[in-house]
Amino acid sequence: MPPQITADVLEAFLHCRYKGHLKQASQIGTRSDYEILAAERRAAARQQAIGQITARHAGGEVINAVPLTTSTLKQGAAFVLDATLEDDTFSLRFDGLKRVDGPSKLGDCHSVPVLFHGGGSVRKEQRLLLDVFGLLLSRIQGRTPGHGIVWHGRERRATKVRLSPDPRTAERLLRDLQQSREAGPPRLVLNDHCQVCEFRRRCHEQAVREDSLSLLRGLGEKEVKGYARKGILTLTQLARTFRPRRKGKRAVPRTRHRYHALQAMAIRDKRVYLFGTPEVPVAPVRIYLDLEGLPDEGFVYLIGMTVVGGGAERHLAFWADTRSQEPEMFRQFLAEVSRHPDARLYCYGTYERTFLKRMRKAAPRKGPVDRVLAALVNVLSVVYAHAYFPCYSNGLKDVAGCLGCSWSDPQASGLQSVVWRKRWEATHGDEWQDRLVTYNREDCAALRRVTEFLHAHGPGAGTGCGAKPDAAGDPPVAPVEEIDRLGAPKRWGEIEFVHTDYQYINRCARFDYQRQRVYARTSKLTNWPLPWGR
């Protein structure tokens, strides 16, 4: 008999079907620091939310650790915590249920599902989980709840989340989950959850062995399935589909389009391909900017900048202990930038520009912030439009890694910085702050390396065929227009086939028989052409 579906399996299945399969098979991976932090935050949110609920209601209005049955819900408690749904298929524990008014099989009231979430915002996974819980709850109380409740954030506020009025998505998800218990493992498809998953190394190694299309971060599951319908299952196969197109006289350049086939070709050839000419504005003083923050809380606590000019380089870091110190940190940053009125600022992505726009709204003087925004250059937009590095994503770690950059901590990443910041908030230890400042400085150095590489291959650089690397450790560089020259020379004339059958097939492909016939439509009711004279 297949094992029961638990809440852990259900949540894993919502993130990734392959992870749900591994969980049902009782597989155990290595949990990342971020996943451990998320579990700690959820446990803390749960404890605080239960404390607030019990403080607001008398003892008889809250019941705990009971089976989820019709008789339990008929007791009429305001809250039911830790209710367990147990049958042959499921062994699910609901965080909570709240009684609301409205007719149902229970009488004049029914229940809605409650979730305890450690994050600052309600995401797609929590909404899907509420939809599934609402569907299971409807089978017990005879009514589908119209909304659910998520307790989240530092204040542990209760947010009402509207459930989907169409239950087919939740029904299909439950049906697929039940069928997966008896079926074999699904096809491995990497997604955004992989960077925090406990099976991330195992799945990545398997995807590399399979040369999976999902290794490309820009490809979604729907696009992977679309390529599979065309018979394209690996990156090597995808790489063979790219063909450079001639530019028409009136053609408008597509600077915002990303060619996945060209990215696959760069990985296969271990070569940087340039589509067009990357143009990076330069100035006598160049400032490489990188921010560290907590996205869920909308708070930036570290501004790092490396100033390069006049043959000198120096790095500055501005730190904020709390959210209330963020305006002062930003003021110090503006004061430093104002010392270089003709400088160019470089960032990687939209996070820095979003932060500057947010701080501009509260700034007493808009002019200094507007000058910074006008001088800001998003290097990622140049990479996206023009540069195809031999790596699986356009992230700074991957792109700069192709150019020889490395980080002192092998686990360094944006998610890991969130863990370090939370550890600093809990202990105020200098080692955590030092890790964050070092990581930020190394990000600025990597940004500088990528920017200078793009500038070196900008207008007038004359990269030529790119057979030789520019520096030790750099991959070779080639313009897309010269891809055909990098391969074997074309030969014209009679083709020598390895087998005579191939020669016969090729001769039949000329369609000599069809060219000797003339077809015409003899009736408006006929949808196919008929030979002349019949």
mmCIF file of C-alpha atoms in Angstrom, residues 269-495:
data_model
loop_
_atom_site.group_PDB
_atom_site.id
_atom_site.type_symbol
_atom_site.label_atom_id
_atom_site.label_comp_id
_atom_site.label_asym_id
_atom_site.label_seq_id
_atom_site.Cartn_x
_atom_site.Cartn_y
_atom_site.Cartn_z
ATOM 1 C CA ASP A 269 31.404 25.631 -27.224
ATOM 2 C CA LYS A 270 32.673 27.160 -23.931
ATOM 3 C CA ARG A 271 32.767 30.475 -25.739
ATOM 4 C CA VAL A 272 31.280 33.940 -25.206
ATOM 5 C CA TYR A 273 29.082 34.938 -28.135
ATOM 6 C CA LEU A 274 28.322 38.605 -28.728
ATOM 7 C CA PHE A 275 24.995 39.401 -30.370
ATOM 8 C CA GLY A 276 25.467 42.910 -31.661
ATOM 9 C CA THR A 277 27.780 45.327 -29.884
ATOM 10 C CA PRO A 278 27.613 45.791 -26.108
ATOM 11 C CA GLU A 279 27.761 49.475 -25.266
ATOM 12 C CA VAL A 280 28.634 50.398 -21.687
ATOM 13 C CA PRO A 281 28.873 54.140 -20.933
ATOM 14 C CA VAL A 282 32.167 55.139 -19.332
ATOM 15 C CA ALA A 283 33.421 58.094 -17.331
ATOM 16 C CA PRO A 284 36.678 59.210 -15.657
ATOM 17 C CA VAL A 285 35.253 58.065 -12.310
ATOM 18 C CA ARG A 286 33.386 54.776 -12.147
ATOM 19 C CA ILE A 287 31.379 53.651 -9.113
ATOM 20 C CA TYR A 288 30.374 49.998 -8.826
ATOM 21 C CA LEU A 289 27.308 49.757 -6.590
ATOM 22 C CA ASP A 290 25.865 46.774 -4.753
ATOM 23 C CA LEU A 291 23.182 46.635 -2.052
ATOM 24 C CA GLU A 292 22.313 44.024 0.555
ATOM 25 C CA GLY A 293 18.814 43.905 1.974
ATOM 26 C CA LEU A 294 15.874 41.850 3.160
ATOM 27 C CA PRO A 295 13.406 41.720 0.240
ATOM 28 C CA ASP A 296 10.526 40.333 2.327
ATOM 29 C CA GLU A 297 10.807 43.287 4.699
ATOM 30 C CA GLY A 298 11.611 45.954 2.085
ATOM 31 C CA PHE A 299 14.720 47.026 3.999
ATOM 32 C CA VAL A 300 18.267 47.713 2.733
ATOM 33 C CA TYR A 301 20.896 47.534 5.471
ATOM 34 C CA LEU A 302 24.178 47.745 3.513
ATOM 35 C CA ILE A 303 25.285 49.968 0.633
ATOM 36 C CA GLY A 304 28.636 49.025 -0.845
ATOM 37 C CA MET A 305 30.456 51.027 -3.513
ATOM 38 C CA THR A 306 33.851 50.642 -5.156
ATOM 39 C CA VAL A 307 35.137 53.960 -6.541
ATOM 40 C CA VAL A 308 37.655 53.697 -9.394
ATOM 41 C CA GLY A 309 39.292 56.778 -10.926
ATOM 42 C CA GLY A 310 42.593 58.533 -11.347
ATOM 43 C CA GLY A 311 44.502 55.284 -11.072
ATOM 44 C CA ALA A 312 43.147 54.624 -7.568
ATOM 45 C CA GLU A 313 40.499 52.320 -6.139
ATOM 46 C CA ARG A 314 38.735 52.384 -2.789
ATOM 47 C CA HIS A 315 35.742 50.581 -1.333
ATOM 48 C CA LEU A 316 33.176 52.148 0.993
ATOM 49 C CA ALA A 317 30.448 50.423 2.998
ATOM 50 C CA PHE A 318 27.483 52.099 4.725
ATOM 51 C CA TRP A 319 25.688 50.007 7.352
ATOM 52 C CA ALA A 320 22.306 50.307 9.090
ATOM 53 C CA ASP A 321 21.554 48.384 12.284
ATOM 54 C CA THR A 322 17.800 48.959 12.030
ATOM 55 C CA ARG A 323 15.239 50.221 9.561
ATOM 56 C CA SER A 324 15.196 53.617 11.298
ATOM 57 C CA GLN A 325 18.869 54.103 10.340
ATOM 58 C CA GLU A 326 18.235 53.490 6.634
ATOM 59 C CA PRO A 327 17.645 57.213 5.772
ATOM 60 C CA GLU A 328 20.889 58.247 7.467
ATOM 61 C CA MET A 329 22.793 55.488 5.654
ATOM 62 C CA PHE A 330 21.340 56.731 2.380
ATOM 63 C CA ARG A 331 22.308 60.331 3.185
ATOM 64 C CA GLN A 332 25.921 59.275 3.715
ATOM 65 C CA PHE A 333 25.867 57.452 0.387
ATOM 66 C CA LEU A 334 24.540 60.525 -1.451
ATOM 67 C CA ALA A 335 27.177 62.725 0.182
ATOM 68 C CA GLU A 336 29.944 60.447 -1.097
ATOM 69 C CA VAL A 337 28.518 60.219 -4.628
ATOM 70 C CA SER A 338 28.121 64.009 -4.811
ATOM 71 C CA ARG A 339 31.919 64.310 -4.521
ATOM 72 C CA HIS A 340 32.118 62.854 -8.041
ATOM 73 C CA PRO A 341 29.628 64.864 -10.151
ATOM 74 C CA ASP A 342 30.771 63.343 -13.464
ATOM 75 C CA ALA A 343 30.871 59.744 -12.269
ATOM 76 C CA ARG A 344 29.016 56.787 -13.748
ATOM 77 C CA LEU A 345 27.383 54.284 -11.397
ATOM 78 C CA TYR A 346 27.052 50.611 -12.348
ATOM 79 C CA CYS A 347 24.748 47.996 -10.856
ATOM 80 C CA TYR A 348 23.636 44.483 -11.774
ATOM 81 C CA GLY A 349 19.860 44.182 -11.970
ATOM 82 C CA THR A 350 16.980 46.432 -10.957
ATOM 83 C CA TYR A 351 17.298 46.111 -7.166
ATOM 84 C CA GLU A 352 19.466 49.230 -6.817
ATOM 85 C CA ARG A 353 17.275 51.410 -9.034
ATOM 86 C CA THR A 354 14.151 50.281 -7.153
ATOM 87 C CA PHE A 355 15.804 51.212 -3.858
ATOM 88 C CA LEU A 356 16.818 54.656 -5.152
ATOM 89 C CA LYS A 357 13.280 55.363 -6.364
ATOM 90 C CA ARG A 358 11.856 54.312 -3.001
ATOM 91 C CA MET A 359 14.266 56.559 -1.082
ATOM 92 C CA ARG A 360 13.562 59.457 -3.458
ATOM 93 C CA LYS A 361 9.933 59.564 -2.331
ATOM 94 C CA ALA A 362 10.982 60.447 1.235
ATOM 95 C CA ALA A 363 14.079 62.514 0.371
ATOM 96 C CA PRO A 364 13.812 66.231 1.267
ATOM 97 C CA ARG A 365 15.836 67.105 -1.877
ATOM 98 C CA LYS A 366 15.039 65.214 -5.056
ATOM 99 C CA GLY A 367 17.856 66.648 -7.191
ATOM 100 C CA PRO A 368 20.782 64.576 -5.813
ATOM 101 C CA VAL A 369 18.781 61.352 -6.130
ATOM 102 C CA ASP A 370 17.730 62.222 -9.691
ATOM 103 C CA ARG A 371 21.383 62.774 -10.666
ATOM 104 C CA VAL A 372 22.301 59.350 -9.283
ATOM 105 C CA LEU A 373 19.415 57.731 -11.166
ATOM 106 C CA ALA A 374 20.463 59.461 -14.399
ATOM 107 C CA ALA A 375 24.058 58.207 -14.020
ATOM 108 C CA LEU A 376 23.062 54.624 -13.107
ATOM 109 C CA VAL A 377 23.802 51.882 -15.664
ATOM 110 C CA ASN A 378 22.260 48.425 -15.373
ATOM 111 C CA VAL A 379 25.006 46.086 -16.614
ATOM 112 C CA LEU A 380 22.636 43.106 -16.592
ATOM 113 C CA SER A 381 20.545 44.732 -19.329
ATOM 114 C CA VAL A 382 23.647 44.891 -21.528
ATOM 115 C CA VAL A 383 24.464 41.241 -20.812
ATOM 116 C CA TYR A 384 20.883 40.202 -21.519
ATOM 117 C CA ALA A 385 20.761 41.956 -24.879
ATOM 118 C CA HIS A 386 24.249 41.291 -26.218
ATOM 119 C CA ALA A 387 26.398 38.770 -24.302
ATOM 120 C CA TYR A 388 25.973 34.996 -24.088
ATOM 121 C CA PHE A 389 28.367 33.541 -21.531
ATOM 122 C CA PRO A 390 29.039 29.794 -21.216
ATOM 123 C CA CYS A 391 26.963 29.409 -18.052
ATOM 124 C CA TYR A 392 23.423 28.401 -17.142
ATOM 125 C CA SER A 393 22.162 31.800 -15.958
ATOM 126 C CA ASN A 394 22.859 35.519 -16.234
ATOM 127 C CA GLY A 395 23.388 35.837 -12.491
ATOM 128 C CA LEU A 396 26.439 37.786 -11.371
ATOM 129 C CA LYS A 397 27.997 34.715 -9.728
ATOM 130 C CA ASP A 398 27.752 32.654 -12.921
ATOM 131 C CA VAL A 399 28.799 35.364 -15.371
ATOM 132 C CA ALA A 400 31.691 36.658 -13.263
ATOM 133 C CA GLY A 401 32.697 33.068 -12.521
ATOM 134 C CA CYS A 402 33.277 32.576 -16.260
ATOM 135 C CA LEU A 403 35.738 35.476 -16.072
ATOM 136 C CA GLY A 404 37.724 34.028 -13.169
ATOM 137 C CA CYS A 405 36.024 35.745 -10.225
ATOM 138 C CA SER A 406 35.529 33.835 -6.984
ATOM 139 C CA TRP A 407 34.172 34.466 -3.506
ATOM 140 C CA SER A 408 35.979 33.757 -0.239
ATOM 141 C CA ASP A 409 32.934 31.876 1.098
ATOM 142 C CA PRO A 410 31.860 29.094 -1.315
ATOM 143 C CA GLN A 411 28.262 29.356 -0.020
ATOM 144 C CA ALA A 412 28.031 33.086 -0.765
ATOM 145 C CA SER A 413 24.779 34.082 -2.453
ATOM 146 C CA GLY A 414 21.916 36.502 -2.083
ATOM 147 C CA LEU A 415 19.891 33.993 -0.064
ATOM 148 C CA GLN A 416 22.876 33.198 2.145
ATOM 149 C CA SER A 417 23.271 36.911 2.893
ATOM 150 C CA VAL A 418 19.730 36.884 4.313
ATOM 151 C CA VAL A 419 20.783 34.081 6.668
ATOM 152 C CA TRP A 420 23.889 35.987 7.759
ATOM 153 C CA ARG A 421 21.866 39.135 8.412
ATOM 154 C CA LYS A 422 19.340 37.219 10.534
ATOM 155 C CA ARG A 423 22.204 35.640 12.506
ATOM 156 C CA TRP A 424 23.625 39.112 13.087
ATOM 157 C CA GLU A 425 20.245 40.411 14.279
ATOM 158 C CA ALA A 426 20.038 37.537 16.758
ATOM 159 C CA THR A 427 23.594 37.828 18.121
ATOM 160 C CA HIS A 428 25.049 41.183 16.901
ATOM 161 C CA GLY A 429 28.266 39.264 16.360
ATOM 162 C CA ASP A 430 31.008 40.991 14.396
ATOM 163 C CA GLU A 431 31.757 37.834 12.406
ATOM 164 C CA TRP A 432 28.361 37.991 10.671
ATOM 165 C CA GLN A 433 28.762 41.675 9.794
ATOM 166 C CA ASP A 434 32.287 41.006 8.499
ATOM 167 C CA ARG A 435 30.952 38.226 6.262
ATOM 168 C CA LEU A 436 28.322 40.534 4.790
ATOM 169 C CA VAL A 437 30.761 43.397 4.159
ATOM 170 C CA THR A 438 33.281 41.015 2.562
ATOM 171 C CA TYR A 439 30.594 39.432 0.397
ATOM 172 C CA ASN A 440 29.388 42.871 -0.708
ATOM 173 C CA ARG A 441 32.921 44.012 -1.577
ATOM 174 C CA GLU A 442 33.504 40.868 -3.644
ATOM 175 C CA ASP A 443 30.223 41.467 -5.481
ATOM 176 C CA CYS A 444 31.421 44.967 -6.391
ATOM 177 C CA ALA A 445 34.712 43.509 -7.654
ATOM 178 C CA ALA A 446 32.820 40.961 -9.766
ATOM 179 C CA LEU A 447 30.588 43.712 -11.167
ATOM 180 C CA ARG A 448 33.668 45.697 -12.122
ATOM 181 C CA ARG A 449 35.177 42.676 -13.871
ATOM 182 C CA VAL A 450 32.037 42.054 -15.958
ATOM 183 C CA THR A 451 31.665 45.750 -16.822
ATOM 184 C CA GLU A 452 35.263 46.080 -17.980
ATOM 185 C CA PHE A 453 34.954 42.896 -20.037
ATOM 186 C CA LEU A 454 31.896 44.251 -21.858
ATOM 187 C CA HIS A 455 33.575 47.615 -22.413
ATOM 188 C CA ALA A 456 36.630 45.879 -23.859
ATOM 189 C CA HIS A 457 34.382 44.302 -26.497
ATOM 190 C CA GLY A 458 32.286 47.379 -27.133
ATOM 191 C CA PRO A 459 32.294 49.734 -30.134
ATOM 192 C CA GLY A 460 35.681 49.885 -31.846
ATOM 193 C CA ALA A 461 37.143 47.027 -29.830
ATOM 194 C CA GLY A 462 37.653 44.840 -32.900
ATOM 195 C CA THR A 463 37.337 41.408 -31.356
ATOM 196 C CA GLY A 464 37.763 39.637 -34.713
ATOM 197 C CA CYS A 465 37.158 35.940 -34.786
ATOM 198 C CA GLY A 466 37.839 35.610 -31.090
ATOM 199 C CA ALA A 467 39.899 32.437 -31.308
ATOM 200 C CA LYS A 468 42.301 33.738 -28.652
ATOM 201 C CA PRO A 469 41.197 34.627 -25.126
ATOM 202 C CA ASP A 470 41.679 38.206 -24.000
ATOM 203 C CA ALA A 471 43.330 37.333 -20.680
ATOM 204 C CA ALA A 472 44.456 34.301 -18.784
ATOM 205 C CA GLY A 473 41.424 32.248 -17.834
ATOM 206 C CA ASP A 474 38.991 34.163 -20.041
ATOM 207 C CA PRO A 475 36.838 32.167 -22.462
ATOM 208 C CA PRO A 476 37.243 32.914 -26.191
ATOM 209 C CA VAL A 477 34.943 35.565 -27.633
ATOM 210 C CA ALA A 478 33.224 35.517 -31.025
ATOM 211 C CA PRO A 479 30.582 37.693 -32.707
ATOM 212 C CA VAL A 480 27.439 35.891 -33.779
ATOM 213 C CA GLU A 481 28.027 37.025 -37.372
ATOM 214 C CA GLU A 482 31.152 34.864 -37.535
ATOM 215 C CA ILE A 483 29.672 31.636 -36.178
ATOM 216 C CA ASP A 484 29.764 29.969 -39.583
ATOM 217 C CA ARG A 485 33.471 30.761 -39.942
ATOM 218 C CA LEU A 486 34.259 28.986 -36.665
ATOM 219 C CA GLY A 487 33.018 25.635 -37.959
ATOM 220 C CA ALA A 488 34.158 23.420 -40.771
ATOM 221 C CA PRO A 489 34.332 25.060 -44.221
ATOM 222 C CA LYS A 490 31.341 24.490 -46.500
ATOM 223 C CA ARG A 491 31.782 22.257 -49.518
ATOM 224 C CA TRP A 492 29.698 22.599 -52.660
ATOM 225 C CA GLY A 493 29.070 19.896 -55.241
ATOM 226 C CA GLU A 494 28.072 16.244 -55.246
ATOM 227 C CA ILE A 495 27.486 14.823 -51.762
#
